[in-house]
C-alpha cells in the first residue's frame, strides 16, 4: 500500500486507478485522503452510486445540495463548486466511477481536462469499463496526463503478511496457499475469509484446524449481497459457472434463454465485480462455495439439469454432462447411458473415476450387460483381476446359454469385450496359451478391429512356447493386415513380429522392432485391456540381451505415461528395479523393493516372482547369508506352482542361483524341468536363453556342483558364439570352467574381466576374479587377483550400493543444495541463496542424483525428502 500511495502522490495531474471489485481501490483512496489531511491539503471524495445512475450530478449532492438542471450550464456550476472546494493543490478522489451518472462523469471529465492548469490532482478509481463509452472517455483523458494503475490480486507474500496482521501469528504455508487458491488474491475476500475462519474456530492460530474448512458466514453474506444486486440473467450465469463446469457463452445463452452477446456481457460484469478468477471464465472457489450455499437445493438441481440439457444439445463433454445429471438427482435410461459414456471416456486417464461412473450407471440399469463388461474392463486396469474375470465369465456363460428365441440375447460386441477381458486377465496371470486361444475367439469387437486380437494372440503363444501356433497365426494375420495400417494395429503387429524375430535373429533387431511398437502404442493408447505392454516385452528382451539402458528407457516411458493400468504399471515399476539392478544401480533396485513391500499381497504371481528375484540378486551381491536364506525359503514356496514364460526367464534363473546357494535346489527341480521344456520348444534362442544359461552356471558354481560347471559353461559358450552384446559371456564361461577345475590362466581371467566390465557386469567380474584368487596355487598371483576383486567390488558398490543415509554420502554443499531442491527452489534461486551460478547448481544436482542412484528426478526427490526428513527428525 505504501508503494501505491507514493505512486499516486507522485503521479501528476490525473491517475486512472483500475481494478475489479474487492481489489482495494476504496482502501487506497481512503489512505490517500488521510495522507492529504496529514499534508494539510484539501481532499474531496466522491463516489458513483449504483442505484442513482439516473439522477444527474448525484455524485456531488454533498457539494451542491440543490443540483442544477442537467446540461452544459449545470456542468459548469458543479465543476466550479468542486474546484472551489478542492482549491489549488488539492485532491479530487472519485470512487466507483463505473456507477457515476452521465452528468457526473461529464463534470469529472471536464475537471480532468483542466487538472494541470487548475493544479488539481484527480484520481479516478473504477472497475473495468464493461461497455460504458463515457467512462472509457474519462479513463482515456486521465491516461493522457498520468499513469494508468491497475490493482492486481495479492501474491503469496502479500497474503502471508496480511494473514499475520489479521491473526496475530505467522500463518502456515498451507494456510497461505489455501487462502490464495480460494480467493485468487482478492484483498477483500482474503481479509473476510481469514477473519471468518478465525471467528468460527477453523484456525488454530496460523494453521488450518481441518483440511477443508467451510466457507465462513461473513464471506457468504458478502457474496449474497453482491449476488442479490445482479440481474436475473447474470445470476443464472454465476450459478451455472459455480456448479462445476466451464461453460462457453453459447451454452450459457441456451440454458438461460439469453442471446450470446448478453451472456458475454454477464461474464464481463461478473469479472468486473471480482467474482471470477482472473482471465478465466470460472468463479473464485470461495465464491462458488458461497453461491452453492445460497441457492436452495431444489433450485440448484434445476440449474444442474438445465446445464446438462444445454451441454447435451451442444455436444458437450460427457463427464460434464454426467456430473450435472448426477447432481440433479435424476434417473432413467438416458441418465444411465450418460453415466456409461462418461465412464468410457475416462477409462484411460482415470480408471477410478470411470469405475464410479459405470457403477452409478449399473445402479440405474442393473441388467445392462454392456455396463457390466465395461466395469470388468476398468477392473482389469485397476488390478482387480478376480472381480474382472468373474464378470467376464458370467457374461460369457450367459452368452453361451442364450438361445435364438430369448428376449434379450447378449450383443456380439459385449461378448467380444468379455472375451478380450478374459484373455487379458489370463495373460497377466501367466496362462498364456489360454489367453492366445481367447484372443483368437474374439469376433465383432465394437472398438477394435478383430485383427488386432489375432496379432495379440501371437505373443501369448510365443510366451507359452507354442512357436508353431504363433507362426501360423502370424502368417494368417499378415495376409489380412493392410499397409499402411492404423497405429494401434501396427503396434500389436510389431510386437508379434519382433518376438518371432527374437527367436531366430540377433536380439538387437527384435529390440528395435519393440521400441517402434512402443512408440506406436503411445500414439494410440487404448481402453481395451491388453495382455502385455510393448514396453514390457521390449524391456525384458533388451535386458536379456544386455541392453540395460534401452530397458530402462522403455520402462521409464511406460511409467511416465501411466500406460496399461495398475497391474501393468506395477510390473513396469518392478522392471525398472530389475533394469537398475542389471546396470549396477543397487540403490534404485532397493528402493523399488521397499516401495512395493506393502503391495506384495496384491501382486500377481508373475510380479511376486520378479520382486523376489530383485531381492535375491541384492542379497547375493551383498553376500547377505541370512537374507539369501530367507529369500530362498520364500522362493521354494512360490516357484513350484509357477509356469515360466520367456518374459520371466531371467527372474527364474536369478532365484535359482539363490536357492542353489542355500542348498535347496532339489525343491525347485520341477520348475527347472518346465523351463528347459520351454526353451527347447523355442529352440534355445540365444537372446532369451543366454543370460538364463549364465545364471544356471552361476547356480552350479554357488552350489559347488563342479561336475555340472563344464557342460553349463559349454552351453553358454555355444549360445554366446552366435553374437550379440552379451557375447563376452562365452569367454567368461570358459574362464569359469578352468577356474573351477583349478586351472587359473591370468591372461584369460584379465580378458574375461575386461569384457564383463565393458558390458556393465562389474560385480560378475569381481566374482570370477575372487574365485580365481582362491583357486590359484601361486601366492603372488592370488594376492594380485584379490586386490583386483576388491577394486571391482568397490566400483560396483560406488555405482549402486544402497545408501545408508544421504548425509553419509553427500558433501556439505550437496546437502545444502539438496535441501533447497526439496523446498522447490529453481536452480537460479538456489544459486542466489548460495552465491553460486545456476550452472554450478545443476552440476551439484547431477552429482547428487548419481550418488543416490536415482534414474529420474522424481526418484531423487523422493529419496531426498525421505532421508533429509529423517535426518531432521534425528
Coordinates of C-alpha atoms in Angstrom, one line a residue, residues 97-361:
X97 CA -16.6 5.7 -11.4
X98 CA -18.3 2.9 -13.3
X99 CA -21.6 3.9 -11.4
X100 CA -21.4 7.6 -11.9
X101 CA -24.4 9.1 -13.6
X102 CA -23.6 10.6 -17.1
X103 CA -23.8 14.2 -15.8
X104 CA -21.3 13.5 -13.0
X105 CA -19.0 11.8 -15.5
X106 CA -19.1 14.8 -17.7
X107 CA -18.1 17.0 -14.7
X108 CA -15.2 14.8 -13.8
X109 CA -14.1 14.6 -17.4
X110 CA -14.1 18.4 -17.7
X111 CA -12.0 18.6 -14.5
X112 CA -9.6 16.1 -15.9
X113 CA -9.1 18.3 -19.0
X114 CA -8.3 21.3 -16.7
X115 CA -6.5 19.5 -13.9
X116 CA -3.0 20.6 -14.8
X117 CA -3.9 24.3 -15.2
X118 CA -6.1 24.2 -12.1
X119 CA -3.3 22.5 -10.1
X120 CA -5.7 19.7 -9.0
X121 CA -4.7 16.1 -8.6
X122 CA -7.5 13.8 -9.8
X123 CA -7.7 10.1 -9.1
X124 CA -10.5 8.1 -10.8
X125 CA -11.0 4.6 -9.3
X126 CA -13.1 2.3 -11.5
X127 CA -13.9 -1.2 -12.4
X128 CA -13.3 -2.4 -16.0
X129 CA -15.4 -0.2 -18.2
X130 CA -17.7 -3.0 -19.3
X131 CA -19.1 -1.1 -22.4
X132 CA -19.7 2.3 -21.0
X133 CA -18.4 4.7 -23.6
X134 CA -18.4 7.8 -21.4
X135 CA -16.4 6.0 -18.7
X136 CA -13.9 4.9 -21.4
X137 CA -13.5 8.5 -22.5
X138 CA -12.9 9.6 -18.9
X139 CA -10.3 6.9 -18.3
X140 CA -8.6 7.9 -21.6
X141 CA -8.5 11.6 -20.5
X142 CA -6.8 10.6 -17.2
X143 CA -4.3 8.3 -19.0
X144 CA -3.1 11.1 -21.2
X145 CA -2.0 13.1 -18.2
X146 CA -0.8 10.5 -15.8
X147 CA -0.4 6.7 -15.3
X148 CA -3.0 4.0 -15.5
X149 CA -2.5 1.9 -12.4
X150 CA -4.2 -1.5 -12.2
X151 CA -4.6 -3.2 -8.9
X152 CA -3.9 -6.9 -9.2
X153 CA -4.6 -9.6 -6.6
X154 CA -2.3 -10.2 -3.7
X155 CA 0.6 -12.6 -4.2
X156 CA 1.7 -15.3 -1.8
X157 CA 4.0 -13.0 0.2
X158 CA 1.3 -10.3 0.5
X159 CA -1.3 -12.8 1.6
X160 CA 1.2 -14.1 4.3
X161 CA 1.8 -10.6 5.5
X162 CA -1.9 -9.7 5.7
X163 CA -2.7 -13.1 7.4
X164 CA 0.0 -12.3 10.1
X165 CA -1.6 -8.9 10.7
X166 CA -5.1 -10.4 11.0
X167 CA -4.3 -13.5 13.0
X168 CA -1.5 -12.1 15.2
X169 CA 0.6 -15.2 14.3
X170 CA 2.7 -16.3 11.5
X171 CA 0.5 -18.3 9.0
X172 CA 1.4 -21.8 7.9
X173 CA 2.4 -22.2 4.2
X174 CA -0.7 -24.4 3.8
X175 CA -3.0 -21.7 5.1
X176 CA -1.4 -19.1 2.7
X177 CA -1.8 -21.5 -0.2
X178 CA -5.4 -22.3 0.6
X179 CA -6.4 -18.6 1.1
X180 CA -4.7 -17.7 -2.2
X181 CA -6.3 -20.5 -4.1
X182 CA -9.7 -19.8 -2.7
X183 CA -9.7 -16.1 -3.3
X184 CA -7.5 -15.5 -6.2
X185 CA -5.7 -12.9 -4.1
X186 CA -8.7 -10.6 -3.8
X187 CA -7.8 -8.3 -0.8
X188 CA -11.4 -8.1 0.3
X189 CA -12.0 -11.8 0.1
X190 CA -8.7 -12.7 1.7
X191 CA -9.5 -10.5 4.6
X192 CA -13.1 -11.7 5.0
X193 CA -12.0 -15.4 4.6
X194 CA -9.3 -15.2 7.3
X195 CA -11.3 -13.2 9.8
X196 CA -14.3 -15.5 9.2
X197 CA -12.3 -18.7 9.7
X198 CA -10.7 -17.2 12.8
X199 CA -14.1 -16.2 14.3
X200 CA -15.6 -19.6 13.5
X201 CA -12.8 -21.6 15.0
X202 CA -11.5 -23.0 11.8
X203 CA -8.0 -21.9 12.5
X204 CA -5.6 -22.8 15.3
X205 CA -3.6 -19.6 15.4
X206 CA -1.9 -19.6 12.0
X207 CA -2.8 -23.1 11.0
X208 CA -5.9 -24.7 9.5
X209 CA -7.8 -26.8 12.0
X210 CA -9.2 -29.1 9.3
X211 CA -8.4 -30.0 5.7
X212 CA -11.4 -28.3 4.1
X213 CA -13.0 -25.7 6.4
X214 CA -16.4 -24.4 5.3
X215 CA -16.9 -21.1 3.7
X216 CA -17.4 -18.7 6.6
X217 CA -20.7 -16.9 7.1
X218 CA -19.1 -13.5 6.6
X219 CA -18.0 -14.5 3.1
X220 CA -21.4 -16.0 2.3
X221 CA -23.0 -12.7 3.4
X222 CA -20.7 -10.6 1.3
X223 CA -21.3 -12.8 -1.8
X224 CA -25.0 -12.8 -1.0
X225 CA -25.1 -9.0 -1.1
X226 CA -23.4 -8.9 -4.5
X227 CA -25.5 -11.8 -5.8
X228 CA -28.7 -10.1 -4.9
X229 CA -27.6 -7.0 -6.9
X230 CA -27.2 -8.9 -10.1
X231 CA -29.8 -9.0 -12.9
X232 CA -31.5 -12.4 -13.1
X233 CA -29.6 -13.3 -16.3
X234 CA -26.3 -12.5 -14.7
X235 CA -27.3 -14.6 -11.6
X236 CA -28.1 -17.5 -14.0
X237 CA -24.6 -17.2 -15.3
X238 CA -22.9 -17.0 -11.9
X239 CA -24.9 -20.0 -10.6
X240 CA -24.2 -22.1 -13.7
X241 CA -20.5 -21.3 -13.6
X242 CA -20.4 -22.2 -9.8
X243 CA -21.8 -25.6 -10.4
X244 CA -18.5 -27.0 -11.6
X245 CA -18.2 -26.9 -15.3
X246 CA -16.6 -24.3 -17.5
X247 CA -19.3 -23.2 -19.9
X248 CA -18.9 -21.2 -23.1
X249 CA -21.2 -18.2 -23.9
X250 CA -23.3 -20.1 -26.4
X251 CA -24.1 -22.9 -23.9
X252 CA -24.9 -20.3 -21.1
X253 CA -27.1 -18.4 -23.5
X254 CA -29.0 -21.5 -24.5
X255 CA -29.6 -22.7 -20.9
X256 CA -30.6 -19.2 -19.6
X257 CA -32.6 -18.1 -22.6
X258 CA -30.2 -15.2 -23.4
X259 CA -28.6 -14.3 -26.6
X260 CA -24.8 -14.9 -26.7
X261 CA -24.0 -11.2 -26.5
X262 CA -26.0 -10.9 -23.3
X263 CA -24.1 -13.9 -21.9
X264 CA -20.8 -12.3 -22.8
X265 CA -21.9 -9.1 -21.0
X266 CA -22.8 -11.1 -18.0
X267 CA -19.3 -12.6 -18.0
X268 CA -17.8 -9.2 -18.2
X269 CA -20.0 -7.9 -15.3
X270 CA -19.1 -10.8 -13.1
X271 CA -15.4 -10.4 -13.9
X272 CA -15.6 -6.6 -13.1
X273 CA -17.3 -7.5 -9.8
X274 CA -14.3 -9.5 -8.8
X275 CA -16.2 -12.8 -8.6
X276 CA -14.3 -14.6 -11.3
X277 CA -10.8 -15.9 -11.5
X278 CA -8.5 -13.5 -13.4
X279 CA -8.5 -14.3 -17.2
X280 CA -10.8 -17.3 -16.6
X281 CA -14.5 -17.9 -17.1
X282 CA -15.0 -19.6 -13.7
X283 CA -15.8 -18.2 -10.3
X284 CA -13.3 -17.9 -7.5
X285 CA -13.6 -21.1 -5.5
X286 CA -14.8 -19.3 -2.3
X287 CA -17.4 -17.5 -4.4
X288 CA -18.6 -20.8 -6.0
X289 CA -18.8 -22.3 -2.5
X290 CA -20.8 -19.4 -1.2
X291 CA -23.2 -19.5 -4.2
X292 CA -23.8 -23.2 -3.6
X293 CA -24.8 -22.4 -0.1
X294 CA -27.0 -19.5 -1.2
X295 CA -29.0 -21.4 -3.8
X296 CA -31.7 -23.8 -2.4
X297 CA -31.2 -27.5 -3.2
X298 CA -34.3 -27.8 -5.4
X299 CA -33.3 -24.7 -7.4
X300 CA -29.7 -25.9 -7.6
X301 CA -30.8 -29.2 -9.0
X302 CA -32.9 -27.3 -11.6
X303 CA -29.8 -25.4 -12.6
X304 CA -27.8 -28.7 -12.9
X305 CA -30.4 -30.2 -15.1
X306 CA -30.6 -27.1 -17.3
X307 CA -26.8 -27.1 -17.7
X308 CA -26.8 -30.9 -18.5
X309 CA -29.5 -30.4 -21.2
X310 CA -27.7 -27.5 -22.7
X311 CA -24.4 -29.4 -22.8
X312 CA -26.1 -32.4 -24.4
X313 CA -27.7 -30.4 -27.1
X314 CA -24.4 -28.8 -27.9
X315 CA -22.3 -31.9 -27.8
X316 CA -20.5 -31.0 -24.5
X317 CA -18.1 -33.2 -22.5
X318 CA -19.6 -36.5 -21.4
X319 CA -18.1 -36.1 -18.0
X320 CA -19.6 -32.6 -17.5
X321 CA -23.0 -33.8 -18.7
X322 CA -22.8 -36.8 -16.3
X323 CA -21.7 -34.7 -13.3
X324 CA -24.6 -32.3 -13.8
X325 CA -27.2 -35.1 -14.2
X326 CA -25.9 -36.8 -11.1
X327 CA -26.1 -33.5 -9.1
X328 CA -29.6 -33.0 -10.5
X329 CA -30.6 -36.3 -8.9
X330 CA -32.4 -37.6 -12.0
X331 CA -32.6 -41.2 -13.2
X332 CA -33.7 -43.2 -16.2
X333 CA -32.2 -45.0 -19.2
X334 CA -30.9 -41.8 -20.7
X335 CA -29.1 -41.0 -17.5
X336 CA -27.6 -44.5 -17.3
X337 CA -26.4 -44.0 -20.9
X338 CA -24.8 -40.6 -20.0
X339 CA -23.1 -42.1 -17.0
X340 CA -21.8 -45.0 -19.1
X341 CA -20.5 -42.5 -21.7
X342 CA -18.6 -40.7 -19.0
X343 CA -17.1 -43.9 -17.8
X344 CA -16.0 -44.9 -21.3
X345 CA -14.3 -41.5 -21.8
X346 CA -12.3 -41.6 -18.6
X347 CA -11.0 -45.2 -18.6
X348 CA -7.6 -44.4 -19.9
X349 CA -6.8 -41.3 -17.9
X350 CA -8.7 -42.1 -14.7
X351 CA -9.9 -45.7 -14.2
X352 CA -11.1 -45.0 -10.7
X353 CA -13.4 -42.2 -11.9
X354 CA -14.5 -44.5 -14.8
X355 CA -15.5 -47.2 -12.3
X356 CA -17.5 -44.7 -10.3
X357 CA -19.5 -43.7 -13.5
X358 CA -20.1 -47.3 -14.5
X359 CA -21.2 -48.3 -11.0
X360 CA -23.7 -45.4 -11.0
X361 CA -25.0 -46.4 -14.4

